[in-house]
Amino acid sequence: MAILALRGCTPEPLSHYLKALGVLRLVVEQRDSQALGYWKDECFWLETQVSETELVQFFLEIYKPTPLIAPWNGSTGFYAKDKAQHKLLEAFIDSPLERFKDYGKTIAIAIAEVNALQLKAQPQNEEKRYLLERLRNSLPDAAVQWLDTCALITAETLNFPPLAGTGGNDGNFEFSRTYMQQIQELFDLETGKAGESAERMLRAALLGDAVPGLQFSGKIGQFNPIAAGGANAAPGYDGPSRVNPWDFILMLEGMMLFAASSTRRYEQSEGGTLAYPFTVRPSRGGYGSASEQDTARAELWVPLWSRPAGLGELKLLFNEGRAKVCLFPSWIFAKPNLQLLFNEGRAKVGTRSAKNGIDFARALSTQGVNRGIDQFIRYSFQERNGLSYFAIPLGRFQPKFRPQVGYLAEIDFWLARFEQAAQDSNAPATVARSHRQLTDVLMDWNRDKATLLDVLIALGNVEAVLSRSLKFTQSKYLPPIPQLESRWLWDCRQIDNSLEFRLALSLAGANLRPRLVPVRGEGNKLIWTDNEDGVTIWQASSLTRNLVNWLRREEIEAQKRENSKKKEENPTEPPKHPPLARLADVAAWIENDDPMMDARIEAIARGLSLVEIPTKRPRKPQEIPFPPQKTSKYQPKQPYVPLAYALVAIAHHQFLRATDVLKVFAKPILAEDKSIPRVPGMLARLASGDCWGATALAARRLQASGLQPAITEGIFEKSDRAIRIAAALAFPISEFDTARLLKQVRQLTKDEYGFPTPEELQQIAD
């Protein structure tokens, strides 16, 4: 058995990919039924009983072209005004050669059907549908295969799969007519003799041989943007269209593996719909040149496989085996069969079929385990050069099990609603841009170029954008993002161990979401509001300023509760035991006034605010396990806590637990837990930059509470640093760390400098 490397059949562009499929199909059906094919080293390999010379001889002397006709299109020779094209049809009808006999018969049948309907010009609407139905019943099987590739006839509608343009044509470029013209250019239809340059061009198409000085032209439509000519297609400003006739002929022969079918989808709100192998709606994003102005009509995801595979069963299996299954049924890989693979190419996400590019990528990560399919190439049919569409390769995706991708099922319904809203013609530019950015991250995530945390940050950004365009959001009935399960948090903690992540987590655990955006409710019962309660305080300002505003709002709410003497729980009050910040992290944040660090903390906090964060946390944050995978340049080895922060933090925390103080001092400093009254005006002074006045108030409050601070007057700090110290109070710290701060500011007695007695050690242990 010969193993032939077809260097002219490459995965990109799409025309060369389809050409490889055409070669395999024709060899199996007309020459060697046991031939196999696979992809390796960026070209198609053929395992067959024929040699390279015999393969070339087969296409030049034996190959019988599939009879491709499209009488439902204009300029195809079937109508009175198509005089030039009619001569082309007559040439095939009059050919005495056996290899063109089926083609002539097919054309004669189509002419009879057109005449029976008394059509004088290209049919429209119902006439076209009726003609297609008659042709499907009367044409030979080989011609019906092309009809199914170009059109899908259902009981309700007539659909045109995007790979074949709009029914076998791309604008004024008609495929079947060009196919016949290229055959006529290569062969003499009277004698069957190949033209002088036919063999050289065939070897170029199959084996990648260079053909210097050989002149050929023609169109190829959407399948090869470079060969289509135009700007930057050749040296100079412009280039002509240069298409090897064999490339076009073999491309259409391979395209017939992508025959469409009607399938019943047994999911809610889905009826009988177009089913086309590996074809989904376009997703705007996931490639470098993406923009909100991109216009695309579909995406085609084509597979590359490295194990030799045969063409499969007869056309009966190809046309009727339409079971809706998962992307990669195990029996396909047990005995690779391309025909069944293309037939069953229906990606599924969970229990529903993939609808767009994001869904297809998700299907590869949840069901497309690598068992023979090495990669998928994502092609998008995008509008270029006016109204023309081209198949643009947008990257390659490796089928790989990524269990985290399944987490998106929690917001599957919301993602579909958001996509619909973002693609609305009246959508604000910021909403469309946030949707594209989310798509970029999701696509990168499915290629291991982004992490779950990146997805969470992108979702947080989307919610921020939607809240700023609240009128549009509510007009589209787009709900807030549903609360995500806590598994998002656990997995993100395995990705990031930075200071920024830990501080962001401490903010998110303090019921941050209603402070960021006007979203109220719990779990999945969330609604947008007009913020009449004033709970949402976040503005387009620095993190420091927003944290200060948050603290001020909490102080106002605390005063209202005190004045009204209400005992019920405040819905905006932080949970009892949220994730806590490390004292060293807070100190490092105060010392490093870096806008980039603050932006990162806010971005992570927005994402984490969408997650359900457990409230039962240990009071010692050191007990919370964080992986040592990623560290921050801002984290010091030993915490240096500013004295001003220590004073105001104790007063702001308003509580000291006696057991924690005992562990820190190793002496019974407090007989019982200590509550510290609120210090009016302290936060306002500190937030205005008056560190001296704020710390003086804090020191007097601690002195009045019997805590014996060593400092009785205020502490001076620069205005900017004082404001940052005020903002640092928003990071919740543990009661144990509050006791550590007390040791830093307390005036120790002689006994407190000593070592604990055995009785005191036993008390600490207890």
mmCIF file of C-alpha atoms in Angstrom, residues 522-662:
data_model
loop_
_atom_site.group_PDB
_atom_site.id
_atom_site.type_symbol
_atom_site.label_atom_id
_atom_site.label_comp_id
_atom_site.label_asym_id
_atom_site.label_seq_id
_atom_site.Cartn_x
_atom_site.Cartn_y
_atom_site.Cartn_z
ATOM 1 C CA GLU A 522 -30.497 36.664 46.712
ATOM 2 C CA GLY A 523 -29.362 33.616 44.764
ATOM 3 C CA ASN A 524 -31.014 33.540 41.366
ATOM 4 C CA LYS A 525 -33.812 35.923 42.384
ATOM 5 C CA LEU A 526 -31.893 39.042 41.459
ATOM 6 C CA ILE A 527 -33.333 42.202 39.915
ATOM 7 C CA TRP A 528 -32.073 45.554 38.700
ATOM 8 C CA THR A 529 -33.194 48.568 40.751
ATOM 9 C CA ASP A 530 -32.959 52.345 40.459
ATOM 10 C CA ASN A 531 -30.851 52.504 43.663
ATOM 11 C CA GLU A 532 -33.514 54.457 45.512
ATOM 12 C CA ASP A 533 -32.167 53.042 48.780
ATOM 13 C CA GLY A 534 -28.750 54.581 48.076
ATOM 14 C CA VAL A 535 -26.922 51.308 48.776
ATOM 15 C CA THR A 536 -24.937 51.362 45.522
ATOM 16 C CA ILE A 537 -22.104 53.860 45.955
ATOM 17 C CA TRP A 538 -19.458 52.797 43.426
ATOM 18 C CA GLN A 539 -18.430 55.441 40.902
ATOM 19 C CA ALA A 540 -15.933 55.824 38.073
ATOM 20 C CA SER A 541 -13.191 56.782 40.493
ATOM 21 C CA SER A 542 -10.168 55.246 42.187
ATOM 22 C CA LEU A 543 -10.425 52.196 44.408
ATOM 23 C CA THR A 544 -9.306 54.292 47.376
ATOM 24 C CA ARG A 545 -12.069 56.837 46.917
ATOM 25 C CA ASN A 546 -14.737 54.158 46.385
ATOM 26 C CA LEU A 547 -13.683 52.272 49.513
ATOM 27 C CA VAL A 548 -13.945 55.494 51.515
ATOM 28 C CA ASN A 549 -17.430 56.104 50.092
ATOM 29 C CA TRP A 550 -18.381 52.561 51.064
ATOM 30 C CA LEU A 551 -17.232 53.117 54.664
ATOM 31 C CA ARG A 552 -19.110 56.402 54.865
ATOM 32 C CA ARG A 553 -22.284 54.751 53.629
ATOM 33 C CA GLU A 554 -21.902 51.969 56.195
ATOM 34 C CA GLU A 555 -21.459 54.588 58.914
ATOM 35 C CA ILE A 556 -24.695 56.291 57.843
ATOM 36 C CA GLU A 557 -26.539 52.971 57.856
ATOM 37 C CA ALA A 558 -25.121 52.153 61.306
ATOM 38 C CA GLN A 559 -26.355 55.502 62.660
ATOM 39 C CA LYS A 560 -29.824 54.859 61.250
ATOM 40 C CA ARG A 561 -29.952 51.482 62.935
ATOM 41 C CA GLU A 562 -28.847 52.981 66.242
ATOM 42 C CA ASN A 563 -31.383 55.801 66.030
ATOM 43 C CA SER A 564 -34.281 53.558 65.074
ATOM 44 C CA LYS A 565 -33.174 50.872 67.565
ATOM 45 C CA LYS A 566 -34.108 48.180 65.051
ATOM 46 C CA LYS A 567 -32.787 44.747 65.832
ATOM 47 C CA GLU A 568 -33.503 43.098 62.516
ATOM 48 C CA GLU A 569 -30.588 42.187 60.276
ATOM 49 C CA ASN A 570 -29.606 44.794 57.718
ATOM 50 C CA PRO A 571 -29.622 43.302 54.196
ATOM 51 C CA THR A 572 -26.435 45.207 53.322
ATOM 52 C CA GLU A 573 -24.609 44.276 56.517
ATOM 53 C CA PRO A 574 -21.540 42.086 55.913
ATOM 54 C CA PRO A 575 -21.836 38.407 56.875
ATOM 55 C CA LYS A 576 -20.749 37.406 60.339
ATOM 56 C CA HIS A 577 -17.634 35.535 59.241
ATOM 57 C CA PRO A 578 -16.617 36.667 55.740
ATOM 58 C CA PRO A 579 -13.244 35.841 54.171
ATOM 59 C CA LEU A 580 -10.776 38.027 56.024
ATOM 60 C CA ALA A 581 -7.775 40.005 54.835
ATOM 61 C CA ARG A 582 -4.322 39.289 56.140
ATOM 62 C CA LEU A 583 -2.832 42.080 58.187
ATOM 63 C CA ALA A 584 0.362 41.873 56.131
ATOM 64 C CA ASP A 585 -1.652 42.314 52.921
ATOM 65 C CA VAL A 586 -3.445 45.394 54.263
ATOM 66 C CA ALA A 587 -0.154 46.907 55.375
ATOM 67 C CA ALA A 588 1.388 46.235 51.957
ATOM 68 C CA TRP A 589 -1.599 47.844 50.240
ATOM 69 C CA ILE A 590 -1.216 50.994 52.334
ATOM 70 C CA GLU A 591 2.492 51.237 51.527
ATOM 71 C CA ASN A 592 2.101 50.692 47.763
ATOM 72 C CA ASP A 593 -0.173 53.299 46.244
ATOM 73 C CA ASP A 594 -0.149 51.746 42.768
ATOM 74 C CA PRO A 595 -3.093 52.412 40.369
ATOM 75 C CA MET A 596 -2.387 49.178 38.478
ATOM 76 C CA MET A 597 -2.583 47.124 41.668
ATOM 77 C CA ASP A 598 -5.802 48.876 42.660
ATOM 78 C CA ALA A 599 -7.328 48.278 39.227
ATOM 79 C CA ARG A 600 -6.471 44.582 39.494
ATOM 80 C CA ILE A 601 -8.011 44.330 42.973
ATOM 81 C CA GLU A 602 -11.213 46.014 41.804
ATOM 82 C CA ALA A 603 -11.461 43.821 38.689
ATOM 83 C CA ILE A 604 -11.052 40.620 40.726
ATOM 84 C CA ALA A 605 -13.455 41.865 43.403
ATOM 85 C CA ARG A 606 -16.129 42.563 40.780
ATOM 86 C CA GLY A 607 -15.807 39.017 39.506
ATOM 87 C CA LEU A 608 -15.802 37.435 42.958
ATOM 88 C CA SER A 609 -18.855 39.474 43.945
ATOM 89 C CA LEU A 610 -20.842 37.280 41.526
ATOM 90 C CA VAL A 611 -19.900 34.124 43.435
ATOM 91 C CA GLU A 612 -21.624 32.622 46.439
ATOM 92 C CA ILE A 613 -18.947 32.986 49.111
ATOM 93 C CA PRO A 614 -19.281 30.771 52.199
ATOM 94 C CA THR A 615 -19.558 32.787 55.387
ATOM 95 C CA LYS A 616 -18.116 30.194 57.773
ATOM 96 C CA ARG A 617 -14.451 31.061 57.760
ATOM 97 C CA PRO A 618 -11.775 30.573 60.450
ATOM 98 C CA ARG A 619 -11.049 33.654 62.513
ATOM 99 C CA LYS A 620 -7.336 33.239 61.835
ATOM 100 C CA PRO A 621 -6.814 34.000 58.153
ATOM 101 C CA GLN A 622 -3.500 32.150 58.296
ATOM 102 C CA GLU A 623 -5.531 28.930 58.556
ATOM 103 C CA ILE A 624 -7.114 29.496 55.128
ATOM 104 C CA PRO A 625 -5.104 27.396 52.654
ATOM 105 C CA PHE A 626 -3.796 29.231 49.631
ATOM 106 C CA PRO A 627 -1.545 27.496 47.105
ATOM 107 C CA PRO A 628 1.954 28.961 46.723
ATOM 108 C CA GLN A 629 1.586 29.134 42.944
ATOM 109 C CA LYS A 630 1.529 32.878 42.447
ATOM 110 C CA THR A 631 2.889 35.628 44.623
ATOM 111 C CA SER A 632 2.677 39.384 44.419
ATOM 112 C CA LYS A 633 5.577 41.791 44.237
ATOM 113 C CA TYR A 634 3.779 43.925 46.829
ATOM 114 C CA GLN A 635 3.748 41.364 49.641
ATOM 115 C CA PRO A 636 6.422 41.993 52.325
ATOM 116 C CA LYS A 637 8.023 39.187 54.300
ATOM 117 C CA GLN A 638 7.102 40.819 57.626
ATOM 118 C CA PRO A 639 4.120 43.183 57.984
ATOM 119 C CA TYR A 640 4.884 46.787 58.825
ATOM 120 C CA VAL A 641 1.630 48.248 60.072
ATOM 121 C CA PRO A 642 1.440 52.052 60.235
ATOM 122 C CA LEU A 643 0.709 53.185 63.776
ATOM 123 C CA ALA A 644 -2.044 55.469 62.546
ATOM 124 C CA TYR A 645 -3.816 52.510 60.927
ATOM 125 C CA ALA A 646 -3.464 50.424 64.091
ATOM 126 C CA LEU A 647 -5.176 53.114 66.196
ATOM 127 C CA VAL A 648 -8.114 53.784 63.863
ATOM 128 C CA ALA A 649 -8.568 50.091 62.943
ATOM 129 C CA ILE A 650 -9.113 49.102 66.584
ATOM 130 C CA ALA A 651 -11.606 51.909 67.044
ATOM 131 C CA HIS A 652 -13.331 51.082 63.762
ATOM 132 C CA HIS A 653 -13.552 47.347 64.499
ATOM 133 C CA GLN A 654 -15.354 48.189 67.790
ATOM 134 C CA PHE A 655 -14.731 44.784 69.344
ATOM 135 C CA LEU A 656 -11.952 42.884 71.106
ATOM 136 C CA ARG A 657 -12.291 39.219 72.041
ATOM 137 C CA ALA A 658 -10.680 38.398 75.370
ATOM 138 C CA THR A 659 -9.379 34.997 74.232
ATOM 139 C CA ASP A 660 -7.626 36.530 71.220
ATOM 140 C CA VAL A 661 -6.063 39.229 73.371
ATOM 141 C CA LEU A 662 -4.877 36.530 75.779
#
